[in-house]
Amino acid sequence: DPELFFPIGNTGPAILQIEEAKQVCRRCDVREQCLAWALEAGQDHGVWGGLGEDERRALKRRNSRSRVRSLA
């Protein structure tokens, strides 16, 4: 069910839905490619590659900081 990967919000009942989606991702053979695509495409909503919205935002921030440090 594709709806599983797009919960409404990230608190309350959505937390369980996010965890269920992540469980599906853990068994997926294309998890890394899915995450890479979501990051490149700027997907802000849903669970992609086993990461929720907040986790992807944090990963983007860490990657940006690393890039800036490597340029300095």
PDB file of N, CA and C in Angstrom:
ATOM      1  N   ASP A   1       0.845  -1.187   0.000  1.00  0.00           N
ATOM      2  CA  ASP A   1       0.000   0.000   0.000  1.00  0.00           C
ATOM      3  C   ASP A   1       0.889   1.250   0.000  1.00  0.00           C
ATOM      4  N   PRO A   2       0.919   1.997  -1.072  1.00  0.00           N
ATOM      5  CA  PRO A   2       1.770   3.200  -1.146  1.00  0.00           C
ATOM      6  C   PRO A   2       1.461   4.226  -0.062  1.00  0.00           C
ATOM      7  N   GLU A   3       0.228   4.255   0.424  1.00  0.00           N
ATOM      8  CA  GLU A   3      -0.151   5.216   1.471  1.00  0.00           C
ATOM      9  C   GLU A   3       0.690   5.017   2.733  1.00  0.00           C
ATOM     10  N   LEU A   4       1.148   3.801   2.946  1.00  0.00           N
ATOM     11  CA  LEU A   4       1.958   3.499   4.124  1.00  0.00           C
ATOM     12  C   LEU A   4       3.184   4.399   4.193  1.00  0.00           C
ATOM     13  N   PHE A   5       3.751   4.735   3.045  1.00  0.00           N
ATOM     14  CA  PHE A   5       4.991   5.499   2.986  1.00  0.00           C
ATOM     15  C   PHE A   5       4.786   7.009   3.068  1.00  0.00           C
ATOM     16  N   PHE A   6       3.528   7.440   3.146  1.00  0.00           N
ATOM     17  CA  PHE A   6       3.232   8.876   3.197  1.00  0.00           C
ATOM     18  C   PHE A   6       2.265   9.192   4.334  1.00  0.00           C
ATOM     19  N   PRO A   7       2.730   9.064   5.584  1.00  0.00           N
ATOM     20  CA  PRO A   7       1.861   9.368   6.722  1.00  0.00           C
ATOM     21  C   PRO A   7       1.551  10.855   6.793  1.00  0.00           C
ATOM     22  N   ILE A   8       0.453  11.150   7.446  1.00  0.00           N
ATOM     23  CA  ILE A   8       0.080  12.545   7.681  1.00  0.00           C
ATOM     24  C   ILE A   8       0.766  12.963   8.978  1.00  0.00           C
ATOM     25  N   GLY A   9       1.785  13.797   8.875  1.00  0.00           N
ATOM     26  CA  GLY A   9       2.512  14.268  10.048  1.00  0.00           C
ATOM     27  C   GLY A   9       3.597  13.297  10.471  1.00  0.00           C
ATOM     28  N   ASN A  10       4.197  13.572  11.627  1.00  0.00           N
ATOM     29  CA  ASN A  10       5.236  12.681  12.149  1.00  0.00           C
ATOM     30  C   ASN A  10       5.142  12.521  13.667  1.00  0.00           C
ATOM     31  N   THR A  11       3.927  12.694  14.183  1.00  0.00           N
ATOM     32  CA  THR A  11       3.671  12.478  15.602  1.00  0.00           C
ATOM     33  C   THR A  11       2.407  11.638  15.743  1.00  0.00           C
ATOM     34  N   GLY A  12       2.139  11.206  16.955  1.00  0.00           N
ATOM     35  CA  GLY A  12       0.921  10.447  17.219  1.00  0.00           C
ATOM     36  C   GLY A  12       0.851   9.169  16.401  1.00  0.00           C
ATOM     37  N   PRO A  13      -0.313   8.903  15.780  1.00  0.00           N
ATOM     38  CA  PRO A  13      -0.495   7.666  15.012  1.00  0.00           C
ATOM     39  C   PRO A  13       0.472   7.545  13.837  1.00  0.00           C
ATOM     40  N   ALA A  14       0.960   8.659  13.336  1.00  0.00           N
ATOM     41  CA  ALA A  14       1.883   8.619  12.198  1.00  0.00           C
ATOM     42  C   ALA A  14       3.194   7.928  12.564  1.00  0.00           C
ATOM     43  N   ILE A  15       3.572   7.965  13.835  1.00  0.00           N
ATOM     44  CA  ILE A  15       4.822   7.331  14.263  1.00  0.00           C
ATOM     45  C   ILE A  15       4.789   5.836  13.964  1.00  0.00           C
ATOM     46  N   LEU A  16       3.667   5.188  14.260  1.00  0.00           N
ATOM     47  CA  LEU A  16       3.544   3.752  13.979  1.00  0.00           C
ATOM     48  C   LEU A  16       3.590   3.482  12.488  1.00  0.00           C
ATOM     49  N   GLN A  17       2.942   4.333  11.726  1.00  0.00           N
ATOM     50  CA  GLN A  17       2.929   4.172  10.272  1.00  0.00           C
ATOM     51  C   GLN A  17       4.342   4.329   9.703  1.00  0.00           C
ATOM     52  N   ILE A  18       5.083   5.286  10.205  1.00  0.00           N
ATOM     53  CA  ILE A  18       6.464   5.504   9.761  1.00  0.00           C
ATOM     54  C   ILE A  18       7.314   4.275  10.072  1.00  0.00           C
ATOM     55  N   GLU A  19       7.152   3.719  11.266  1.00  0.00           N
ATOM     56  CA  GLU A  19       7.921   2.528  11.644  1.00  0.00           C
ATOM     57  C   GLU A  19       7.563   1.338  10.767  1.00  0.00           C
ATOM     58  N   GLU A  20       6.282   1.185  10.424  1.00  0.00           N
ATOM     59  CA  GLU A  20       5.873   0.099   9.527  1.00  0.00           C
ATOM     60  C   GLU A  20       6.519   0.267   8.154  1.00  0.00           C
ATOM     61  N   ALA A  21       6.540   1.486   7.652  1.00  0.00           N
ATOM     62  CA  ALA A  21       7.155   1.746   6.347  1.00  0.00           C
ATOM     63  C   ALA A  21       8.648   1.436   6.396  1.00  0.00           C
ATOM     64  N   LYS A  22       9.305   1.814   7.480  1.00  0.00           N
ATOM     65  CA  LYS A  22      10.734   1.540   7.621  1.00  0.00           C
ATOM     66  C   LYS A  22      11.008   0.039   7.659  1.00  0.00           C
ATOM     67  N   GLN A  23      10.105  -0.736   8.260  1.00  0.00           N
ATOM     68  CA  GLN A  23      10.264  -2.193   8.286  1.00  0.00           C
ATOM     69  C   GLN A  23      10.226  -2.759   6.877  1.00  0.00           C
ATOM     70  N   VAL A  24       9.347  -2.231   6.042  1.00  0.00           N
ATOM     71  CA  VAL A  24       9.289  -2.660   4.643  1.00  0.00           C
ATOM     72  C   VAL A  24      10.604  -2.302   3.955  1.00  0.00           C
ATOM     73  N   CYS A  25      11.092  -1.093   4.203  1.00  0.00           N
ATOM     74  CA  CYS A  25      12.346  -0.644   3.584  1.00  0.00           C
ATOM     75  C   CYS A  25      13.519  -1.540   3.968  1.00  0.00           C
ATOM     76  N   ARG A  26      13.545  -1.995   5.208  1.00  0.00           N
ATOM     77  CA  ARG A  26      14.666  -2.831   5.668  1.00  0.00           C
ATOM     78  C   ARG A  26      14.801  -4.111   4.850  1.00  0.00           C
ATOM     79  N   ARG A  27      13.694  -4.586   4.294  1.00  0.00           N
ATOM     80  CA  ARG A  27      13.714  -5.824   3.505  1.00  0.00           C
ATOM     81  C   ARG A  27      13.881  -5.562   2.013  1.00  0.00           C
ATOM     82  N   CYS A  28      14.015  -4.308   1.622  1.00  0.00           N
ATOM     83  CA  CYS A  28      14.021  -3.945   0.205  1.00  0.00           C
ATOM     84  C   CYS A  28      15.439  -3.965  -0.374  1.00  0.00           C
ATOM     85  N   ASP A  29      15.564  -4.545  -1.561  1.00  0.00           N
ATOM     86  CA  ASP A  29      16.869  -4.645  -2.221  1.00  0.00           C
ATOM     87  C   ASP A  29      17.365  -3.328  -2.809  1.00  0.00           C
ATOM     88  N   VAL A  30      16.488  -2.366  -3.009  1.00  0.00           N
ATOM     89  CA  VAL A  30      16.894  -1.096  -3.635  1.00  0.00           C
ATOM     90  C   VAL A  30      16.826   0.075  -2.652  1.00  0.00           C
ATOM     91  N   ARG A  31      16.960  -0.239  -1.390  1.00  0.00           N
ATOM     92  CA  ARG A  31      16.844   0.785  -0.348  1.00  0.00           C
ATOM     93  C   ARG A  31      17.838   1.928  -0.548  1.00  0.00           C
ATOM     94  N   GLU A  32      19.091   1.610  -0.799  1.00  0.00           N
ATOM     95  CA  GLU A  32      20.106   2.660  -0.966  1.00  0.00           C
ATOM     96  C   GLU A  32      19.824   3.523  -2.187  1.00  0.00           C
ATOM     97  N   GLN A  33      19.430   2.899  -3.284  1.00  0.00           N
ATOM     98  CA  GLN A  33      19.113   3.648  -4.502  1.00  0.00           C
ATOM     99  C   GLN A  33      17.885   4.535  -4.283  1.00  0.00           C
ATOM    100  N   CYS A  34      16.929   4.015  -3.548  1.00  0.00           N
ATOM    101  CA  CYS A  34      15.707   4.770  -3.242  1.00  0.00           C
ATOM    102  C   CYS A  34      16.051   6.028  -2.441  1.00  0.00           C
ATOM    103  N   LEU A  35      16.878   5.859  -1.427  1.00  0.00           N
ATOM    104  CA  LEU A  35      17.283   6.998  -0.606  1.00  0.00           C
ATOM    105  C   LEU A  35      18.069   8.007  -1.430  1.00  0.00           C
ATOM    106  N   ALA A  36      18.995   7.524  -2.238  1.00  0.00           N
ATOM    107  CA  ALA A  36      19.794   8.428  -3.076  1.00  0.00           C
ATOM    108  C   ALA A  36      18.897   9.220  -4.013  1.00  0.00           C
ATOM    109  N   TRP A  37      17.924   8.544  -4.627  1.00  0.00           N
ATOM    110  CA  TRP A  37      17.009   9.238  -5.534  1.00  0.00           C
ATOM    111  C   TRP A  37      16.206  10.293  -4.779  1.00  0.00           C
ATOM    112  N   ALA A  38      15.687   9.933  -3.610  1.00  0.00           N
ATOM    113  CA  ALA A  38      14.877  10.870  -2.831  1.00  0.00           C
ATOM    114  C   ALA A  38      15.681  12.108  -2.458  1.00  0.00           C
ATOM    115  N   LEU A  39      16.939  11.921  -2.083  1.00  0.00           N
ATOM    116  CA  LEU A  39      17.788  13.060  -1.726  1.00  0.00           C
ATOM    117  C   LEU A  39      18.066  13.933  -2.945  1.00  0.00           C
ATOM    118  N   GLU A  40      18.379  13.309  -4.067  1.00  0.00           N
ATOM    119  CA  GLU A  40      18.666  14.066  -5.293  1.00  0.00           C
ATOM    120  C   GLU A  40      17.432  14.780  -5.818  1.00  0.00           C
ATOM    121  N   ALA A  41      16.279  14.137  -5.699  1.00  0.00           N
ATOM    122  CA  ALA A  41      15.039  14.701  -6.235  1.00  0.00           C
ATOM    123  C   ALA A  41      14.389  15.693  -5.273  1.00  0.00           C
ATOM    124  N   GLY A  42      14.920  15.795  -4.057  1.00  0.00           N
ATOM    125  CA  GLY A  42      14.363  16.733  -3.089  1.00  0.00           C
ATOM    126  C   GLY A  42      13.026  16.304  -2.516  1.00  0.00           C
ATOM    127  N   GLN A  43      12.839  14.998  -2.362  1.00  0.00           N
ATOM    128  CA  GLN A  43      11.590  14.501  -1.779  1.00  0.00           C
ATOM    129  C   GLN A  43      11.537  14.885  -0.303  1.00  0.00           C
ATOM    130  N   ASP A  44      10.608  15.744   0.043  1.00  0.00           N
ATOM    131  CA  ASP A  44      10.495  16.219   1.422  1.00  0.00           C
ATOM    132  C   ASP A  44       9.486  15.440   2.246  1.00  0.00           C
ATOM    133  N   HIS A  45       8.617  14.692   1.603  1.00  0.00           N
ATOM    134  CA  HIS A  45       7.532  14.006   2.314  1.00  0.00           C
ATOM    135  C   HIS A  45       7.666  12.502   2.184  1.00  0.00           C
ATOM    136  N   GLY A  46       7.242  11.812   3.220  1.00  0.00           N
ATOM    137  CA  GLY A  46       7.197  10.364   3.173  1.00  0.00           C
ATOM    138  C   GLY A  46       8.469   9.688   3.658  1.00  0.00           C
ATOM    139  N   VAL A  47       8.418   8.361   3.606  1.00  0.00           N
ATOM    140  CA  VAL A  47       9.551   7.520   3.979  1.00  0.00           C
ATOM    141  C   VAL A  47      10.194   7.028   2.694  1.00  0.00           C
ATOM    142  N   TRP A  48      11.474   7.274   2.551  1.00  0.00           N
ATOM    143  CA  TRP A  48      12.239   6.875   1.359  1.00  0.00           C
ATOM    144  C   TRP A  48      13.530   6.232   1.815  1.00  0.00           C
ATOM    145  N   GLY A  49      13.843   5.072   1.290  1.00  0.00           N
ATOM    146  CA  GLY A  49      15.105   4.421   1.616  1.00  0.00           C
ATOM    147  C   GLY A  49      15.280   4.141   3.095  1.00  0.00           C
ATOM    148  N   GLY A  50      14.190   3.963   3.794  1.00  0.00           N
ATOM    149  CA  GLY A  50      14.257   3.647   5.215  1.00  0.00           C
ATOM    150  C   GLY A  50      14.398   4.840   6.137  1.00  0.00           C
ATOM    151  N   LEU A  51      14.344   6.045   5.587  1.00  0.00           N
ATOM    152  CA  LEU A  51      14.452   7.247   6.422  1.00  0.00           C
ATOM    153  C   LEU A  51      13.192   8.089   6.321  1.00  0.00           C
ATOM    154  N   GLY A  52      12.780   8.619   7.463  1.00  0.00           N
ATOM    155  CA  GLY A  52      11.652   9.530   7.499  1.00  0.00           C
ATOM    156  C   GLY A  52      12.078  10.942   7.124  1.00  0.00           C
ATOM    157  N   GLU A  53      11.116  11.831   7.121  1.00  0.00           N
ATOM    158  CA  GLU A  53      11.359  13.218   6.701  1.00  0.00           C
ATOM    159  C   GLU A  53      12.439  13.895   7.537  1.00  0.00           C
ATOM    160  N   ASP A  54      12.329  13.806   8.856  1.00  0.00           N
ATOM    161  CA  ASP A  54      13.300  14.462   9.741  1.00  0.00           C
ATOM    162  C   ASP A  54      14.694  13.862   9.577  1.00  0.00           C
ATOM    163  N   GLU A  55      14.747  12.548   9.400  1.00  0.00           N
ATOM    164  CA  GLU A  55      16.049  11.887   9.238  1.00  0.00           C
ATOM    165  C   GLU A  55      16.727  12.302   7.934  1.00  0.00           C
ATOM    166  N   ARG A  56      15.940  12.437   6.867  1.00  0.00           N
ATOM    167  CA  ARG A  56      16.525  12.877   5.593  1.00  0.00           C
ATOM    168  C   ARG A  56      16.999  14.318   5.678  1.00  0.00           C
ATOM    169  N   ARG A  57      16.238  15.176   6.353  1.00  0.00           N
ATOM    170  CA  ARG A  57      16.667  16.571   6.524  1.00  0.00           C
ATOM    171  C   ARG A  57      17.995  16.622   7.286  1.00  0.00           C
ATOM    172  N   ALA A  58      18.102  15.834   8.352  1.00  0.00           N
ATOM    173  CA  ALA A  58      19.342  15.810   9.136  1.00  0.00           C
ATOM    174  C   ALA A  58      20.502  15.288   8.290  1.00  0.00           C
ATOM    175  N   LEU A  59      20.256  14.269   7.488  1.00  0.00           N
ATOM    176  CA  LEU A  59      21.297  13.726   6.614  1.00  0.00           C
ATOM    177  C   LEU A  59      21.750  14.766   5.594  1.00  0.00           C
ATOM    178  N   LYS A  60      20.796  15.506   5.033  1.00  0.00           N
ATOM    179  CA  LYS A  60      21.144  16.573   4.078  1.00  0.00           C
ATOM    180  C   LYS A  60      22.020  17.628   4.747  1.00  0.00           C
ATOM    181  N   ARG A  61      21.662  18.009   5.982  1.00  0.00           N
ATOM    182  CA  ARG A  61      22.458  19.014   6.710  1.00  0.00           C
ATOM    183  C   ARG A  61      23.875  18.507   6.956  1.00  0.00           C
ATOM    184  N   ARG A  62      23.994  17.258   7.407  1.00  0.00           N
ATOM    185  CA  ARG A  62      25.325  16.691   7.658  1.00  0.00           C
ATOM    186  C   ARG A  62      26.142  16.644   6.376  1.00  0.00           C
ATOM    187  N   ASN A  63      25.507  16.221   5.284  1.00  0.00           N
ATOM    188  CA  ASN A  63      26.217  16.152   4.001  1.00  0.00           C
ATOM    189  C   ASN A  63      26.648  17.538   3.540  1.00  0.00           C
ATOM    190  N   SER A  64      25.799  18.539   3.742  1.00  0.00           N
ATOM    191  CA  SER A  64      26.140  19.910   3.350  1.00  0.00           C
ATOM    192  C   SER A  64      27.324  20.423   4.157  1.00  0.00           C
ATOM    193  N   ARG A  65      27.311  20.171   5.454  1.00  0.00           N
ATOM    194  CA  ARG A  65      28.419  20.608   6.309  1.00  0.00           C
ATOM    195  C   ARG A  65      29.720  19.927   5.903  1.00  0.00           C
ATOM    196  N   SER A  66      29.641  18.644   5.592  1.00  0.00           N
ATOM    197  CA  SER A  66      30.840  17.908   5.170  1.00  0.00           C
ATOM    198  C   SER A  66      31.397  18.480   3.880  1.00  0.00           C
ATOM    199  N   ARG A  67      30.500  18.825   2.945  1.00  0.00           N
ATOM    200  CA  ARG A  67      30.935  19.398   1.674  1.00  0.00           C
ATOM    201  C   ARG A  67      31.622  20.734   1.892  1.00  0.00           C
ATOM    202  N   VAL A  68      31.057  21.558   2.761  1.00  0.00           N
ATOM    203  CA  VAL A  68      31.629  22.877   3.039  1.00  0.00           C
ATOM    204  C   VAL A  68      33.009  22.716   3.672  1.00  0.00           C
ATOM    205  N   ARG A  69      33.142  21.786   4.621  1.00  0.00           N
ATOM    206  CA  ARG A  69      34.435  21.562   5.276  1.00  0.00           C
ATOM    207  C   ARG A  69      35.482  21.067   4.289  1.00  0.00           C
ATOM    208  N   SER A  70      35.068  20.218   3.361  1.00  0.00           N
ATOM    209  CA  SER A  70      36.041  19.680   2.405  1.00  0.00           C
ATOM    210  C   SER A  70      36.493  20.744   1.409  1.00  0.00           C
ATOM    211  N   LEU A  71      35.682  21.772   1.209  1.00  0.00           N
ATOM    212  CA  LEU A  71      36.054  22.864   0.308  1.00  0.00           C
ATOM    213  C   LEU A  71      36.966  23.877   0.990  1.00  0.00           C
ATOM    214  N   ALA A  72      36.925  23.910   2.312  1.00  0.00           N
ATOM    215  CA  ALA A  72      37.714  24.904   3.063  1.00  0.00           C
ATOM    216  C   ALA A  72      39.175  24.551   3.145  1.00  0.00           C
TER     217      ALA A  72
END
